[in-house]
Coordinates of N, CA and C and ligand atoms in Angstrom, one line a residue:
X85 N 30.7 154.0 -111.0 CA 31.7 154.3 -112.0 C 31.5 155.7 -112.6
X86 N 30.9 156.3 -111.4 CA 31.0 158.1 -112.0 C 31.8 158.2 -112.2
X87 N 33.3 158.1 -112.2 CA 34.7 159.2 -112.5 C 34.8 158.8 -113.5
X88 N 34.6 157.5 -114.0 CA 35.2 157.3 -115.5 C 34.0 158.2 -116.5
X89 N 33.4 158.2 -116.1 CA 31.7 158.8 -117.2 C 32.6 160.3 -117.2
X90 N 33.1 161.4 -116.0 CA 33.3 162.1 -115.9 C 34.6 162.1 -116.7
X91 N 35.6 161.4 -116.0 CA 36.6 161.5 -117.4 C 36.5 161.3 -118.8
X92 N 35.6 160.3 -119.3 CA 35.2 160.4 -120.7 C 34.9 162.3 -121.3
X93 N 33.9 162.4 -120.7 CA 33.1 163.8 -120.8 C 34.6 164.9 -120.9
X94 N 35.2 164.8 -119.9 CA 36.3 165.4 -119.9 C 37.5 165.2 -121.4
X95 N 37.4 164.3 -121.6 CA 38.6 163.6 -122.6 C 37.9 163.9 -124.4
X96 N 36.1 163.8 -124.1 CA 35.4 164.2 -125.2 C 35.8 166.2 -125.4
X97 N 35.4 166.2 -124.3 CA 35.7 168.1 -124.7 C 37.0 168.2 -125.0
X98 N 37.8 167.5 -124.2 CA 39.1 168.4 -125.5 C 39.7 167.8 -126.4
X99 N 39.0 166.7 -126.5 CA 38.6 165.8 -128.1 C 38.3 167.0 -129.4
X100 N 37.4 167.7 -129.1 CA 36.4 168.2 -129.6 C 37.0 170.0 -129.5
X101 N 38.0 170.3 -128.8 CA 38.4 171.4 -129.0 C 40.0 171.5 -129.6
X102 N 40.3 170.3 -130.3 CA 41.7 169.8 -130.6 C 41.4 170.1 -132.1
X103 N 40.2 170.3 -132.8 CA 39.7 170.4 -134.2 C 40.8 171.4 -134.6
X104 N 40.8 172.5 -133.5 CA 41.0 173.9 -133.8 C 42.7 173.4 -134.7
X105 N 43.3 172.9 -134.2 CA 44.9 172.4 -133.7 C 44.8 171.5 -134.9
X106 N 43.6 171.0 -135.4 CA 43.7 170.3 -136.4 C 44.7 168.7 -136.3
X107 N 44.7 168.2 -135.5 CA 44.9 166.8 -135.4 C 43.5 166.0 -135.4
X108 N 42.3 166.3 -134.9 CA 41.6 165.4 -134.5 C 40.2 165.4 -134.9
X109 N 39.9 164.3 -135.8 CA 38.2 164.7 -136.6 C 37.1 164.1 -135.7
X110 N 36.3 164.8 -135.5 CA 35.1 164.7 -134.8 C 33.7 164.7 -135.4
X111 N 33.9 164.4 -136.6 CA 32.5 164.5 -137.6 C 32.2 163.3 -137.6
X112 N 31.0 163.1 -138.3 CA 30.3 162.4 -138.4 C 30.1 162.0 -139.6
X113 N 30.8 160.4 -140.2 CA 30.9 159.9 -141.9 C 29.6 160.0 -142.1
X114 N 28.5 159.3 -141.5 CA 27.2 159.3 -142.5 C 26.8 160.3 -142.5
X115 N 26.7 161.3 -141.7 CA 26.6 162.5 -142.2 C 27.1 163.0 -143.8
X116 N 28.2 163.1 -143.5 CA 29.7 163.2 -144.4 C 29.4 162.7 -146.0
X117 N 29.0 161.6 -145.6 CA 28.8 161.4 -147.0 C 27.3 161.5 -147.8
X118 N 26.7 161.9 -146.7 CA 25.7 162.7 -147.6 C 25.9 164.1 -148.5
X119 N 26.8 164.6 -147.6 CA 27.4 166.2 -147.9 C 28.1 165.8 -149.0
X120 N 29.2 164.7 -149.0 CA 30.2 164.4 -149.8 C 29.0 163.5 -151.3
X121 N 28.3 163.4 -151.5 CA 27.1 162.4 -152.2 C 26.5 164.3 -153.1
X122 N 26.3 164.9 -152.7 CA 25.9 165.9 -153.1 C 26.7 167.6 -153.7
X123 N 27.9 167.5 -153.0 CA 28.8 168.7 -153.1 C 30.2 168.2 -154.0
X124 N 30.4 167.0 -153.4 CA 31.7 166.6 -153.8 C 32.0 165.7 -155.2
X125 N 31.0 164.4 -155.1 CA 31.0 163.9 -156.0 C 31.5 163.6 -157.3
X126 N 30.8 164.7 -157.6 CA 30.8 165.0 -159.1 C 31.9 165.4 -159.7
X127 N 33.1 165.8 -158.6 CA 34.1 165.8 -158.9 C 35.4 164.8 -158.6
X128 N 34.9 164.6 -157.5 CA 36.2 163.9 -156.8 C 35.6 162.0 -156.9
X129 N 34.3 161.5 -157.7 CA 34.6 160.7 -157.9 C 33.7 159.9 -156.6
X130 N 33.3 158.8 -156.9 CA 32.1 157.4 -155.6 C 33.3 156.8 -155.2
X131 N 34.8 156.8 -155.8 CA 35.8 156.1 -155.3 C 36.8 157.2 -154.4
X132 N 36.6 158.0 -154.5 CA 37.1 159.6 -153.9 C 38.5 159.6 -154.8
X133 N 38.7 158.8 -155.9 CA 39.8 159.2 -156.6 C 40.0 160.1 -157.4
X134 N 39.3 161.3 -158.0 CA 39.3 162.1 -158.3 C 38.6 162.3 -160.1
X135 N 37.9 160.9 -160.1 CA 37.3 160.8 -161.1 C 36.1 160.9 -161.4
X136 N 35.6 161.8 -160.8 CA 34.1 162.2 -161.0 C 33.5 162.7 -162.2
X137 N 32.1 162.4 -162.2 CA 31.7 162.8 -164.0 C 31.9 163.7 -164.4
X138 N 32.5 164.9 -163.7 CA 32.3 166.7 -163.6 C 34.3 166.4 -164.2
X139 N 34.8 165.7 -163.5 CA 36.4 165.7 -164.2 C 37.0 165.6 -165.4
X140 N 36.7 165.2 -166.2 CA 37.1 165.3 -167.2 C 37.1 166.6 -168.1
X141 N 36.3 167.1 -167.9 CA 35.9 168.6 -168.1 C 37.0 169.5 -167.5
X142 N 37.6 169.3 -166.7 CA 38.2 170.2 -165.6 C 40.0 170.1 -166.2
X143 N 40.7 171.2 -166.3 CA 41.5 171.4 -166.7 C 43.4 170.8 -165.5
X144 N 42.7 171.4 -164.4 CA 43.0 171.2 -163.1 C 42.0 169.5 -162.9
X145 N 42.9 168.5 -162.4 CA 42.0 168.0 -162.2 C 41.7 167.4 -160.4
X146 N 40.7 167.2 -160.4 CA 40.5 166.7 -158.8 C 41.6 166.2 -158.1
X147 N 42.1 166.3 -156.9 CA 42.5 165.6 -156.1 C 41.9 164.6 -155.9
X148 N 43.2 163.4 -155.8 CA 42.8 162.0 -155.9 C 42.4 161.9 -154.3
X149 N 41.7 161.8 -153.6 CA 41.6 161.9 -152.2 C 41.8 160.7 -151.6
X150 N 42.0 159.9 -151.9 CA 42.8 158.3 -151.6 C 44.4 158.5 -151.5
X151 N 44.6 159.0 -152.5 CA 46.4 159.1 -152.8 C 46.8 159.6 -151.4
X152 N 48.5 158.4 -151.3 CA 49.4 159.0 -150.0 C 49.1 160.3 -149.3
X153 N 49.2 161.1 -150.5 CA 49.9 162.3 -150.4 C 49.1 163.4 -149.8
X154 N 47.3 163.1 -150.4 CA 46.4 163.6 -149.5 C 46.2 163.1 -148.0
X155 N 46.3 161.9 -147.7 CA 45.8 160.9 -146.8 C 46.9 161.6 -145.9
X156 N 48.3 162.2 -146.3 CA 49.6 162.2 -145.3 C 48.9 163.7 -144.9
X157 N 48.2 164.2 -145.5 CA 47.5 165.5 -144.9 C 47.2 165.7 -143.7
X158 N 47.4 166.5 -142.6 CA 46.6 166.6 -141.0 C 45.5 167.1 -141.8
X159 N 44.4 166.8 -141.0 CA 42.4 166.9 -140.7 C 42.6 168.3 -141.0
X160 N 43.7 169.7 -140.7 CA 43.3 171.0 -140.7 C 44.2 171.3 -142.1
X161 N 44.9 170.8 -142.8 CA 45.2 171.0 -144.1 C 43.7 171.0 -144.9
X162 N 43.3 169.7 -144.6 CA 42.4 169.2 -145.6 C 40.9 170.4 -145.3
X163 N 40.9 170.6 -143.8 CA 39.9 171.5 -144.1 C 40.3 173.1 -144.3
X164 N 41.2 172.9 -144.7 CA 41.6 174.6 -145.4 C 41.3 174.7 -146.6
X165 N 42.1 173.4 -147.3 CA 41.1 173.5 -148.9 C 39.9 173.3 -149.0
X166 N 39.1 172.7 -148.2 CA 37.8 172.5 -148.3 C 37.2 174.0 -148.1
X167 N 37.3 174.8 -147.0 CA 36.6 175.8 -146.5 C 37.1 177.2 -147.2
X168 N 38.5 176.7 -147.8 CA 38.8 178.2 -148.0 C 38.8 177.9 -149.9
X169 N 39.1 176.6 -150.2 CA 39.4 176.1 -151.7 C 41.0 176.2 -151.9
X170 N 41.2 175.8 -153.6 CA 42.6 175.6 -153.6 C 42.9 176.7 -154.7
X171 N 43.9 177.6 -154.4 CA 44.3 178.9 -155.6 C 44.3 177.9 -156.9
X172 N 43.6 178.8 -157.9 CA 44.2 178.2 -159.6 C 43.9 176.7 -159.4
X173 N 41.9 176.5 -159.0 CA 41.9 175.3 -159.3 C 40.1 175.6 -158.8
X174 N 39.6 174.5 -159.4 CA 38.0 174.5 -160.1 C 37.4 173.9 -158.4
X175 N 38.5 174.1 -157.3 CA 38.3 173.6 -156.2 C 37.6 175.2 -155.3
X176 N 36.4 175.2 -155.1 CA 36.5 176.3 -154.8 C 35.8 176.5 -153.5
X177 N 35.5 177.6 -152.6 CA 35.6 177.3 -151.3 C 34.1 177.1 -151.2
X178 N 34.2 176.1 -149.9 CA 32.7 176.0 -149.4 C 32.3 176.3 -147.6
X179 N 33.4 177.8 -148.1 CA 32.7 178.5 -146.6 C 31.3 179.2 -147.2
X180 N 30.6 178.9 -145.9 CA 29.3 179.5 -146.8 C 28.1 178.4 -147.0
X181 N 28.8 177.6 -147.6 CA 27.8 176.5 -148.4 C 27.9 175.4 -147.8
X182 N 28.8 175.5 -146.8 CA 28.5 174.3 -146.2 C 28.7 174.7 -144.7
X183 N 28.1 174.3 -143.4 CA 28.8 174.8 -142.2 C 30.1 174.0 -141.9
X184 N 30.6 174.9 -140.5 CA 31.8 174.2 -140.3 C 31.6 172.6 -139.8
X185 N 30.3 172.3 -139.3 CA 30.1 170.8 -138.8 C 30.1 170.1 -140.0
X186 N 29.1 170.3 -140.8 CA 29.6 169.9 -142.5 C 31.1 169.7 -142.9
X187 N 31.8 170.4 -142.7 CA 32.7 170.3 -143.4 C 33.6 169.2 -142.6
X188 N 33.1 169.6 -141.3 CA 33.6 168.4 -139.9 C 33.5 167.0 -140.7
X189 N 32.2 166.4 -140.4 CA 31.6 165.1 -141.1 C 31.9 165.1 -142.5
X190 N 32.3 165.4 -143.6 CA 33.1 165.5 -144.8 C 34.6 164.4 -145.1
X191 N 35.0 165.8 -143.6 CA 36.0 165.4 -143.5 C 36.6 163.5 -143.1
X192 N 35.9 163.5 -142.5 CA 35.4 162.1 -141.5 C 35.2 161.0 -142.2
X193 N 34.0 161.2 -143.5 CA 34.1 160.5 -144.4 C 35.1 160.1 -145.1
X194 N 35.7 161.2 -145.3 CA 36.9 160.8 -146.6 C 38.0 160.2 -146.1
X195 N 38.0 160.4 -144.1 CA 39.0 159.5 -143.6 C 38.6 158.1 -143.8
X196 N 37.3 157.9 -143.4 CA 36.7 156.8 -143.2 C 37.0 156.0 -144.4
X197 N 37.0 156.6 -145.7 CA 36.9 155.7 -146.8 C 38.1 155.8 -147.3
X198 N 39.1 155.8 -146.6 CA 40.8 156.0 -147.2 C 41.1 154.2 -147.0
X199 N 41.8 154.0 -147.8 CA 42.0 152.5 -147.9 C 43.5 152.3 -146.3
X200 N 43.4 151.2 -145.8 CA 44.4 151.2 -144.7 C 45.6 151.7 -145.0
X201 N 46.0 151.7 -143.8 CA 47.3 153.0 -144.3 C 48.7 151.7 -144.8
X202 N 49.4 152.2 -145.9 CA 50.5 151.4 -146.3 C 51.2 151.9 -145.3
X203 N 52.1 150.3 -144.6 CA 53.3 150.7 -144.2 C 54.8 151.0 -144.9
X204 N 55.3 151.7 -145.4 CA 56.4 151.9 -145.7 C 57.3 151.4 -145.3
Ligands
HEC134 C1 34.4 171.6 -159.3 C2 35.1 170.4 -158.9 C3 35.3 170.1 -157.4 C4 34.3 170.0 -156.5 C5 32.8 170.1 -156.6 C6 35.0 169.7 -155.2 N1 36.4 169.6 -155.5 FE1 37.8 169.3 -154.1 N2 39.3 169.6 -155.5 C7 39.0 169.9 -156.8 C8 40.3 170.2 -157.5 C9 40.5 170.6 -158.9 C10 41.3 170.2 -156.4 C11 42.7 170.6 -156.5 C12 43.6 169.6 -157.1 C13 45.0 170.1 -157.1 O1 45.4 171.0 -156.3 O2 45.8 169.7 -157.9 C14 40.6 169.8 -155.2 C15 41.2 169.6 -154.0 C16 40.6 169.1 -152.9 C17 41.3 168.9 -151.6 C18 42.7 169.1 -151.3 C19 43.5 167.8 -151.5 C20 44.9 167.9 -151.1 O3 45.7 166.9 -151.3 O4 45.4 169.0 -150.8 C21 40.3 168.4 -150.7 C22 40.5 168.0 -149.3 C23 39.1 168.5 -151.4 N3 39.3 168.9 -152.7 C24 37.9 168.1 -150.9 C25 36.6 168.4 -151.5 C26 35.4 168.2 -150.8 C27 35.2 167.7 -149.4 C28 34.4 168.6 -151.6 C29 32.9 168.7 -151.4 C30 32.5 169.5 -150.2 C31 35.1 169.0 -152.9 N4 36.4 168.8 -152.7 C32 34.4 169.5 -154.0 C33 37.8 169.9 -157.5 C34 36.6 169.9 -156.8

């Protein structure tokens, strides 16, 4: 069953080079939410709803990262705000502070803990 091992391999690399195109997460949640346990938190909330202890404070407030409207986000929206931040908002970028694989597994997590998708 070499061709199939070979096709996997094959089907992983451009798995894995589809990030760019932003359809397709390839991080790692437990990672993720370690990053997300320490950077994110305090803002966006243990329920990713945007209630974190750091929010109330915040004029702008967190994105609810559960809500439709994030969740209807492609993988390379979400890491634009993440890496680049959001204009006129206490969201600020974490190119730099976090790598891009970080921000990969971040990402990952916050799919991972999105509640099933409503059908409309
Ligand atoms: C200082 C508070 C703060 C921290 C820390 C923070 N955020 Fe945010 N985040 C915000 C705010 C405020 C917004 C913008 C809400 C808006 O645009 O109305 C936001 C927006 C976002 C969005 C965009 C959501 C959308 O629908 O477009 C994503 C994704 C996001 N944050 C992820 C993260 C991740 C991942 C981390 C940790 C690496 C993080 N944030 C850390 C405050 C924070």
């Amino acid at each position: 069953m070499k061709i199939l091992s070979v096709i996997s391999t094959i089907c992983l690399v451009l798995l894995g080079s589809s990030w760019a195109t932003g359809q397709t997460t390839r991080g790692n949640p437990k990672e993720g939410q370690a990053v997300y346990e320490k950077s994110c938190l305090r803002c966006h909330g243990n329920k990713l709803d945007g209630n974190g202890p750091d929010s109330q404070d915040l004029i702008v407030r967190p994105a609810n990262l559960q809500s439709p409207i994030t969740r209807s986000k492609t993988d390379w929206e979400l890491l634009v705000a993440i890496s680049n931040g959001v204009l006129f908002s206490p969201m600020h970028s974490f190119r730099g502070k976090l790598t891009d694989q970080q921000m990969l597994d971040v990402l990952s997590y916050i799919r991972t803990m999105g509640p099933p998708d409503v059908v409309s």
